[in-house]
Short mmCIF file of C-alpha atoms and ligand atoms in Angstrom, two decimals:
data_model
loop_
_atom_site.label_atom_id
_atom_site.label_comp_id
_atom_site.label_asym_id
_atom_site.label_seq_id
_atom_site.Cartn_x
_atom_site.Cartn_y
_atom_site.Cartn_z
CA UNK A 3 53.76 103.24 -171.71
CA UNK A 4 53.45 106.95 -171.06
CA UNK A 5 52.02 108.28 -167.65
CA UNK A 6 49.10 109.81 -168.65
CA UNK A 7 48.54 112.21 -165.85
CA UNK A 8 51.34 113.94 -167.11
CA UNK A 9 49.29 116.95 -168.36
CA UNK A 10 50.98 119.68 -171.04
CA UNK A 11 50.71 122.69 -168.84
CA UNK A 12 47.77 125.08 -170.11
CA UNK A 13 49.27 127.77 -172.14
CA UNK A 14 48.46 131.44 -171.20
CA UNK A 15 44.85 132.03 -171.66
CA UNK A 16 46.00 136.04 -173.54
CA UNK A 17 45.84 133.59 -176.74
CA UNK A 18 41.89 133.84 -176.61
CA UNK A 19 40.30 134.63 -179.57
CA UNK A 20 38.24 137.53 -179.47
CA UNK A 21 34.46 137.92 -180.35
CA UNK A 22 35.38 139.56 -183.65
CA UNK A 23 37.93 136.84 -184.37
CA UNK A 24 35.60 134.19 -183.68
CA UNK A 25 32.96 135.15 -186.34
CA UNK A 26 35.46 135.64 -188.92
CA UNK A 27 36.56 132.28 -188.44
CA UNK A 28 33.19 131.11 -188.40
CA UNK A 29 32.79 130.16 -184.70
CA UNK A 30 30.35 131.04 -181.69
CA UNK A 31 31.74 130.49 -178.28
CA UNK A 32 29.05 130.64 -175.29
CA UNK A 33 30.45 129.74 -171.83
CA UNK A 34 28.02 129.12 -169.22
CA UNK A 35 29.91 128.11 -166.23
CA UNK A 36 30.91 124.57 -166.44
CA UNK A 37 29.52 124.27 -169.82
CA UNK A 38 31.06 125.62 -173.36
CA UNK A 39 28.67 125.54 -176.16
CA UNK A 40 30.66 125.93 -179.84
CA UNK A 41 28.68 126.43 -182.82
CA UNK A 42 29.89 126.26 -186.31
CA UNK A 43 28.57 129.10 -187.45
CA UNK A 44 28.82 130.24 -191.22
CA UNK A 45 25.12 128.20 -191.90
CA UNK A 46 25.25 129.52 -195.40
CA UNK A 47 28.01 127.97 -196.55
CA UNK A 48 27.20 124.85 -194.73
CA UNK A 49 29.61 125.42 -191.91
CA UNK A 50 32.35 124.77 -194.06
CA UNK A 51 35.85 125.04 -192.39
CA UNK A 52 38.33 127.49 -193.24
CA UNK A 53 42.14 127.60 -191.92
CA UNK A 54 40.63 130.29 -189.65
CA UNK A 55 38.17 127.98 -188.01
CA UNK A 56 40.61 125.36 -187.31
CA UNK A 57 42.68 128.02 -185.78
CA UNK A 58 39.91 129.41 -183.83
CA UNK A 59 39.03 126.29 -182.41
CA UNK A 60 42.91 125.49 -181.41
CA UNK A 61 42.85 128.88 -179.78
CA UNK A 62 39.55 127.82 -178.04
CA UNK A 63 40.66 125.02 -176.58
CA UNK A 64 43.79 126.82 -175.00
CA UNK A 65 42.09 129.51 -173.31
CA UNK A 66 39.26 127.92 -172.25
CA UNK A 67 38.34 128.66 -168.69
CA UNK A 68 39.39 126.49 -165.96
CA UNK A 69 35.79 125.30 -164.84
CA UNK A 70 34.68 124.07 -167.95
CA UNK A 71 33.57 120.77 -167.43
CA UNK A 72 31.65 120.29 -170.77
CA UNK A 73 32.12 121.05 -174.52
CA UNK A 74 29.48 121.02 -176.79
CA UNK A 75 29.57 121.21 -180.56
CA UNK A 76 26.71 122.00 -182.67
CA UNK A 77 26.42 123.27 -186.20
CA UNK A 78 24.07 126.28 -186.96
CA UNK A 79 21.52 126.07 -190.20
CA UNK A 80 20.47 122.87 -191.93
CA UNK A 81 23.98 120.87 -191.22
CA UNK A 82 26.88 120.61 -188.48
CA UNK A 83 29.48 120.81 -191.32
CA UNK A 84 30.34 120.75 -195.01
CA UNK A 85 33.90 119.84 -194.24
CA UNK A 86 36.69 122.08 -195.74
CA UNK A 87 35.28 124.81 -197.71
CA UNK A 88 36.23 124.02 -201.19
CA UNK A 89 37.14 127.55 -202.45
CA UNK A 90 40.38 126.73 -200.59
CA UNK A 91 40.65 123.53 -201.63
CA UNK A 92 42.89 124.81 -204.26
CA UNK A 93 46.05 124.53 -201.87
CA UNK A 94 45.58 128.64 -201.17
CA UNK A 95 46.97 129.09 -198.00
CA UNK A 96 48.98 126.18 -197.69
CA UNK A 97 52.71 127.25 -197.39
CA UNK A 98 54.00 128.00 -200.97
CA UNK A 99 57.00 126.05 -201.63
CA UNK A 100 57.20 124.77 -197.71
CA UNK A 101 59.55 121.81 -197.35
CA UNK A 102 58.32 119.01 -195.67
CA UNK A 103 59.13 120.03 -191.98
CA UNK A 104 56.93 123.17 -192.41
CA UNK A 105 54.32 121.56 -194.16
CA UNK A 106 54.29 119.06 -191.30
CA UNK A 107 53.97 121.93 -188.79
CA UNK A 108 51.30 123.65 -190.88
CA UNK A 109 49.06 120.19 -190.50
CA UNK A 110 49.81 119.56 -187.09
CA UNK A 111 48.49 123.55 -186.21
CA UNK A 112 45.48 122.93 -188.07
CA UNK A 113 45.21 119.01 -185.82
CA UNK A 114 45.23 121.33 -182.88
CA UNK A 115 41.84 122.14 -183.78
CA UNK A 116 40.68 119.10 -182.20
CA UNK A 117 43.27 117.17 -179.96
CA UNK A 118 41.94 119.19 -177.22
CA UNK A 119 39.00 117.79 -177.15
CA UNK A 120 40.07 114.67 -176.08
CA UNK A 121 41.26 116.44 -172.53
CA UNK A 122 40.78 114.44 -169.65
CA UNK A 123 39.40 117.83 -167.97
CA UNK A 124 36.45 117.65 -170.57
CA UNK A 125 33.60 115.50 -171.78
CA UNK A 126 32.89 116.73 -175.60
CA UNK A 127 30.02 115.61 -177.35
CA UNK A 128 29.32 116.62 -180.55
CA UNK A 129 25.44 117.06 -181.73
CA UNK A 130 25.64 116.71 -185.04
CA UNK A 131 22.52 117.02 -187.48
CA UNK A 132 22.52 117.03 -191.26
CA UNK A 133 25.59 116.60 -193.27
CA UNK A 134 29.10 116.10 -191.52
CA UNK A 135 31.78 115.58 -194.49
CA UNK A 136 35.19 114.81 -194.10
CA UNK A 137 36.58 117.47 -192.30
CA UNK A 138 33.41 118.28 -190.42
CA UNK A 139 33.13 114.45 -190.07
CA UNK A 140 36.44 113.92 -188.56
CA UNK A 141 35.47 117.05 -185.65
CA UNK A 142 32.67 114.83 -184.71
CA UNK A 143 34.73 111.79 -184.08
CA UNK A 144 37.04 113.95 -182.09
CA UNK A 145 34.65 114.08 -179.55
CA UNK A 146 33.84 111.71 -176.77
CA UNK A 147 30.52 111.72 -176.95
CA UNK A 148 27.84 111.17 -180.45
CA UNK A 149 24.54 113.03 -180.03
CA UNK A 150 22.86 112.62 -183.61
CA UNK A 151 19.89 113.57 -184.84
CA UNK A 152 18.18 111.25 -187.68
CA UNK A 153 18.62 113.05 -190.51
CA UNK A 154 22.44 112.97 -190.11
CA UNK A 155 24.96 112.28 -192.99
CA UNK A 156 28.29 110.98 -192.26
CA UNK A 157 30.86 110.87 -195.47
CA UNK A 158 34.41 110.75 -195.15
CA UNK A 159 35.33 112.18 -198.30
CA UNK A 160 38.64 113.20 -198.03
CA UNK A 161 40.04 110.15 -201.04
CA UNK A 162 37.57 111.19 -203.40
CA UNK A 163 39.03 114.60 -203.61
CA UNK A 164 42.92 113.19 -204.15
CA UNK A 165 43.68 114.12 -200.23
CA UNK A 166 43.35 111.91 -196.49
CA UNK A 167 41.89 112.40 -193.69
CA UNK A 168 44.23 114.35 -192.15
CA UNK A 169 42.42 116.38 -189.14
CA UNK A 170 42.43 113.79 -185.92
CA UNK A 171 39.60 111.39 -187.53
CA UNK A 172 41.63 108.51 -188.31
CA UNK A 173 42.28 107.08 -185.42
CA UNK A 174 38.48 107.48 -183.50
CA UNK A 175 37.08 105.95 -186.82
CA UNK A 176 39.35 102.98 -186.38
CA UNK A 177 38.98 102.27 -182.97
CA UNK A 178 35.30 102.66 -183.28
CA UNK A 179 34.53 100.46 -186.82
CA UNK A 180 37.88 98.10 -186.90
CA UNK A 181 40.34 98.59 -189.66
CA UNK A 182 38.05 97.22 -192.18
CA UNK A 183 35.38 99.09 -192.33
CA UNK A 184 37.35 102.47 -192.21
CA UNK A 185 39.16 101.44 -195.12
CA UNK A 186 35.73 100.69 -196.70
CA UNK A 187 33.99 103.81 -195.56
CA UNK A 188 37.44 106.27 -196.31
CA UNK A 189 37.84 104.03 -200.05
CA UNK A 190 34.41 104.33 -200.79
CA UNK A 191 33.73 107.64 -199.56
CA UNK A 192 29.99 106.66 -199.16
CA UNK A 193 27.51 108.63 -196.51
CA UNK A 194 26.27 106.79 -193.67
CA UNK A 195 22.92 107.03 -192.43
CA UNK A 196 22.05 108.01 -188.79
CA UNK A 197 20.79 104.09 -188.12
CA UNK A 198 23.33 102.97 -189.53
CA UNK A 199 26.03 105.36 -187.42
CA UNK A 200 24.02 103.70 -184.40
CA UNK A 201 24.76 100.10 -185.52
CA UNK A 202 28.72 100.83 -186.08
CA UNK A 203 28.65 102.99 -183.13
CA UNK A 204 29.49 105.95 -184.32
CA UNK A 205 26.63 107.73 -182.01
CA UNK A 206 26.25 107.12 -178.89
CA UNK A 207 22.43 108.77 -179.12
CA UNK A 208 20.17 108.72 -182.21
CA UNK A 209 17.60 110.86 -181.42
CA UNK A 210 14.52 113.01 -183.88
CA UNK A 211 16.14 116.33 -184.92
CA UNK A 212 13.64 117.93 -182.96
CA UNK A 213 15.10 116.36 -179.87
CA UNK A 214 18.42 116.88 -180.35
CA UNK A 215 19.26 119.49 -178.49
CA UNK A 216 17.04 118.76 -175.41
CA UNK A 217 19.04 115.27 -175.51
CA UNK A 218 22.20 117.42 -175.47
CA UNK A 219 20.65 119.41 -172.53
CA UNK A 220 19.73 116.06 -170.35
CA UNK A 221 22.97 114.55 -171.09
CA UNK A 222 25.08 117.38 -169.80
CA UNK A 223 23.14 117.42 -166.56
CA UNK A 224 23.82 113.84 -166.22
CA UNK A 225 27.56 114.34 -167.12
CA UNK A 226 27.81 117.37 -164.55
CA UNK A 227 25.97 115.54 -161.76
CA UNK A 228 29.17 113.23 -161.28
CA UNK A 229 31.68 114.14 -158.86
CA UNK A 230 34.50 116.53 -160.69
CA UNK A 231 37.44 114.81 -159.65
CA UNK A 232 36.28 111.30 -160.42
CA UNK A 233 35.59 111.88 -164.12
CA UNK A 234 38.58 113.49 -165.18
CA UNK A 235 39.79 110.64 -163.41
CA UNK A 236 37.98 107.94 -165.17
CA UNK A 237 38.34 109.80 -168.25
CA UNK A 238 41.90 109.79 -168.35
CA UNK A 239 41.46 105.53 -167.26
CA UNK A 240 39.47 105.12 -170.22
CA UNK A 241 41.88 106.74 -172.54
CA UNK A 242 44.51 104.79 -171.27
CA UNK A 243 42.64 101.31 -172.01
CA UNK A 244 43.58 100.59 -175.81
CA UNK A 245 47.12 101.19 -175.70
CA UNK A 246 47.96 98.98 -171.82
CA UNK A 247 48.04 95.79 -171.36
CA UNK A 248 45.27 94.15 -168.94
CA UNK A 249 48.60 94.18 -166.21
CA UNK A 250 49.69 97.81 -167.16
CA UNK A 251 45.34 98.92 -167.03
CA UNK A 252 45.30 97.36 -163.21
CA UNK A 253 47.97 99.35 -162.41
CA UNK A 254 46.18 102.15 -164.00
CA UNK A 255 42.87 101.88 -162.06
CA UNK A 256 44.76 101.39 -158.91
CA UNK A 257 47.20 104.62 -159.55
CA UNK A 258 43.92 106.34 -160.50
CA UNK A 259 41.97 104.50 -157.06
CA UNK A 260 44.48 105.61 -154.90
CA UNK A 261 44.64 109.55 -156.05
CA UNK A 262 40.28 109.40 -155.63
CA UNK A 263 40.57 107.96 -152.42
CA UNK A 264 43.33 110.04 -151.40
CA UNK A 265 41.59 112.91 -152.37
CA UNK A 266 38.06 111.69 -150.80
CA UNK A 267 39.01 110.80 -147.56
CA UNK A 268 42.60 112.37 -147.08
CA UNK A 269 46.51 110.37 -147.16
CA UNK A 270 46.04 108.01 -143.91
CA UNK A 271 43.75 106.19 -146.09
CA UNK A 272 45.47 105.19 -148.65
N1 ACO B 16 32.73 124.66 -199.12
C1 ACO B 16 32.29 125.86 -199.55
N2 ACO B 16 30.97 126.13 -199.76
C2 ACO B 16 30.09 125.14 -199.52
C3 ACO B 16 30.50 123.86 -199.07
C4 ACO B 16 31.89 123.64 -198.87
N3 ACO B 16 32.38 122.48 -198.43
N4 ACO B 16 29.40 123.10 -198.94
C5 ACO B 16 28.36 123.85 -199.27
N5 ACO B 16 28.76 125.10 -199.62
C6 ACO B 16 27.94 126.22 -200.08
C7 ACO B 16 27.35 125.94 -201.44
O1 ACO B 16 28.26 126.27 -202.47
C8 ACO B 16 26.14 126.83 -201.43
O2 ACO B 16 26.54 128.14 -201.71
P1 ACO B 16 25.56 129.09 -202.66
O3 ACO B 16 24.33 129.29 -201.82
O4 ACO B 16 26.40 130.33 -202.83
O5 ACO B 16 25.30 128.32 -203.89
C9 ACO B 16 25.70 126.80 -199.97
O6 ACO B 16 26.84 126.35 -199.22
C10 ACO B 16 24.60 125.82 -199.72
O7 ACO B 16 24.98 124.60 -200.29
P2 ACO B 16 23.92 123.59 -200.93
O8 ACO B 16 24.68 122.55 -201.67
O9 ACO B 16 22.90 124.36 -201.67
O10 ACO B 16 23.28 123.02 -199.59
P3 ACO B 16 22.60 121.62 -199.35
O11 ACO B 16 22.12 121.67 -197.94
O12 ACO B 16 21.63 121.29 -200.42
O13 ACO B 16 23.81 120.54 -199.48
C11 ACO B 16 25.94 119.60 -198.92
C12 ACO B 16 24.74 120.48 -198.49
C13 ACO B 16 25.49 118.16 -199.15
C14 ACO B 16 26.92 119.69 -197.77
C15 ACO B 16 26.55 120.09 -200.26
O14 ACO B 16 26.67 121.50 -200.19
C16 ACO B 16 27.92 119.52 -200.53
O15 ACO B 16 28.03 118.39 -201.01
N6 ACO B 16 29.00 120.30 -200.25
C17 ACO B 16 30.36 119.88 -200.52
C18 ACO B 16 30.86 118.89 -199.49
C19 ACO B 16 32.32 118.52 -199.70
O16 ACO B 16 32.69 117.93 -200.69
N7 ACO B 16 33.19 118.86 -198.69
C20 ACO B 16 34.57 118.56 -198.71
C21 ACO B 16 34.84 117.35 -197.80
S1 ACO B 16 36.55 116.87 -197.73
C22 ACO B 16 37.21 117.65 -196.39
O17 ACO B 16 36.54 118.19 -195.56
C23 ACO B 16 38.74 117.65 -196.19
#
C-alpha cells in the first residue's frame, strides 16, 4: 500500500498559463480566493477539446494558487463538452512516427489534464449541462463531485470512433457503475439521461438547468464551511478506501485522527 500523504511537491507556479494562452486553448480561469471557476469555453464548437485545452488544464492545475480550496468546471453555451474536437481526430498532432515510449508520454501529458483534480487539497465538482461526450465525459468523472442539470447527455463514445477512453475516465466510471455496466455503456456507446446518471450515480445532484449554477453556488459554501485541514484530510481517507483492506483503512483513519488532533489541540494530546 502506498502512503498517501506522500504529496508530489507542487511544481513552480512560472508554468501558468497566461490569459492569452488560456483562450486559445479554449479555457477561462476565474480565481476568487478559495474558489477556481474553469469554463470550457469555445461554446461554438461545443467546447470541444483540443491538445491545447488538455494542456491548459494540466498547466492549470500546477500553478494553481495555494488557497484554492474549490474547483469548479462548467461548460459555456448550450453543452459542457463535445469531447475531442473531431477536426483532429485525424491523428494531427499526435507524434508522427513516435515509438511506443513517446507515444506513451504524449497520452500521459494529455492525462495530466485531469489527475489533478483528484488532489486531496481540492474538492472538484463538475456542473455539467447538455452534452458531455467521451472526452468531455471522462473530465466530468474526473471530478469528485456531479452537479447536473436535467437536460444532460452522457455518451462515452470513444469505441465507436475505433479509439478508448483514454483521458482518466476509466477508472471513476468503474468504480462508480461496476465493471458491467461500463463495458455496456463504453460497448454500446449509448447517451445516458440525467435520471438515469442519478440512478447509476453518476451525479451526485440532478437539478433544473436553471438551477444549476445556484446549486453549484450553495454547494461550495457548504464545502468551504468545513474546517480546511479536516477535508483534505478526509479527502485523502476517502481516496484511500478502495484500494486498503478494512485493517490497512483503520490504520488509515487513525494515522489521519492523530495528524487532526495533533493539529487541533497540539502534540501532548496525541
Ligand atoms: N469537434 C469539433 N466540432 C464540433 C464538435 C466536436 N466534437 N461537436 C460539435 N462541433 C461543432 C459542429 O461541427 C458545429 O459547427 P458549425 O456550426 O460550424 O456547423 C457546432 O459545433 C455546433 O454543433 P451542432 O452539432 O450544430 O450542435 P448541437 O448542439 O446540435 O449538437 C452535439 C451538439 C450533440 C455535441 C453534436 O455536435 C455532436 O454529436 N458532436 C460530435 C460529438 C463527438 O462525436 N465527439 C467525439 C467524442 S470521442 C472523444 O472525445 C475522444
Amino acid at each position: 500500500m502506498s502512503d498517501a500523504r506522500v504529496e508530489e511537491p507542487r511544481p513552480d507556479p512560472a508554468t501558468s498559463p497566461n490569459e492569452a494562452e488560456l483562450a486559445e486553448a479554449g479555457l477561462r480561469l476565474d480565481v476568487d480566493g478559495a474558489i477556481a471557476t474553469i469554463t470550457l469555453n469555445r461554446p461554438e464548437r461545443r467546447n470541444a477539446l483540443t491538445f491545447a485545452t488538455w494542456r491548459g488544464l494540466a498547466g492549470i492545475g500546477e500553478s494553481l494558487p495555494d488557497g484554492v480550496r474549490v474547483v469548479v468546471l462548467r461548460g459555456a453555451g448550450p453543452s459542457f463538452s463535445a469531447g475531442i474536437d473531431l477536426g483532429m481526430f485525424s491523428g494531427g498532432g499526435f507524434p508522427d512516427g513516435a515509438d511506443a515510449a513517446a507515444s506513451d508520454r504524449f497520452i500521459a501529458g494529455l492525462q495530466e489534464s485531469s489527475t489533478w483534480l483528484r488532489r486531496p487539497e481540492i474538492v472538484s465538482i463538475a456542473a455539467v449541462h447538455g452534452h458531455a461526450i467521451g472526452g468531455g465525459f471522462q473530465l466530468a468523472l474526473s471530478c469528485d463531485i456531479r452537479v447536473i442539470a436535467d437536460d444532460t447527455k452522457f455518451c462515452m463514445k470513444e469505441p465507436a470512433l475505433g479509439i478508448v477512453p483514454d483521458l482518466t475516465g476509466t477508472k471513476p466510471l468503474v468504480e462508480i457503475v461496476g465493471v458491467n455496466r461500463a463495458l455496456e455503456l463504453c460497448l454500446t456507446a449509448r447517451t445516458v439521461l440525467a435520471d438515469e446518471a442519478a440512478r447509476l450515480g453518476l451525479a451526485e445532484y440532478v437539478v433544473p438547468r436553471a438551477d444549476l449554477d445556484k446549486t453549484v453556488d450553495e454547494l461550495v459554501t457548504a464545502l468551504l464551511a468545513v474546517n480546511p485541514g479536516a477535508a483534505v484530510a478526509t479527502k485523502r481517507l476517502l481516496l484511500e478506501a478502495p484500494g486498503n483492506t478494512l485493517e490497512e483503512q483503520c490504520a488509515a483513519e487513525r494515522r489521519e485522527q492523530i495528524g487532526r488532533l495533533r493539529e487541533l489541540f497540539g502534540s501532548q494530546n496525541a
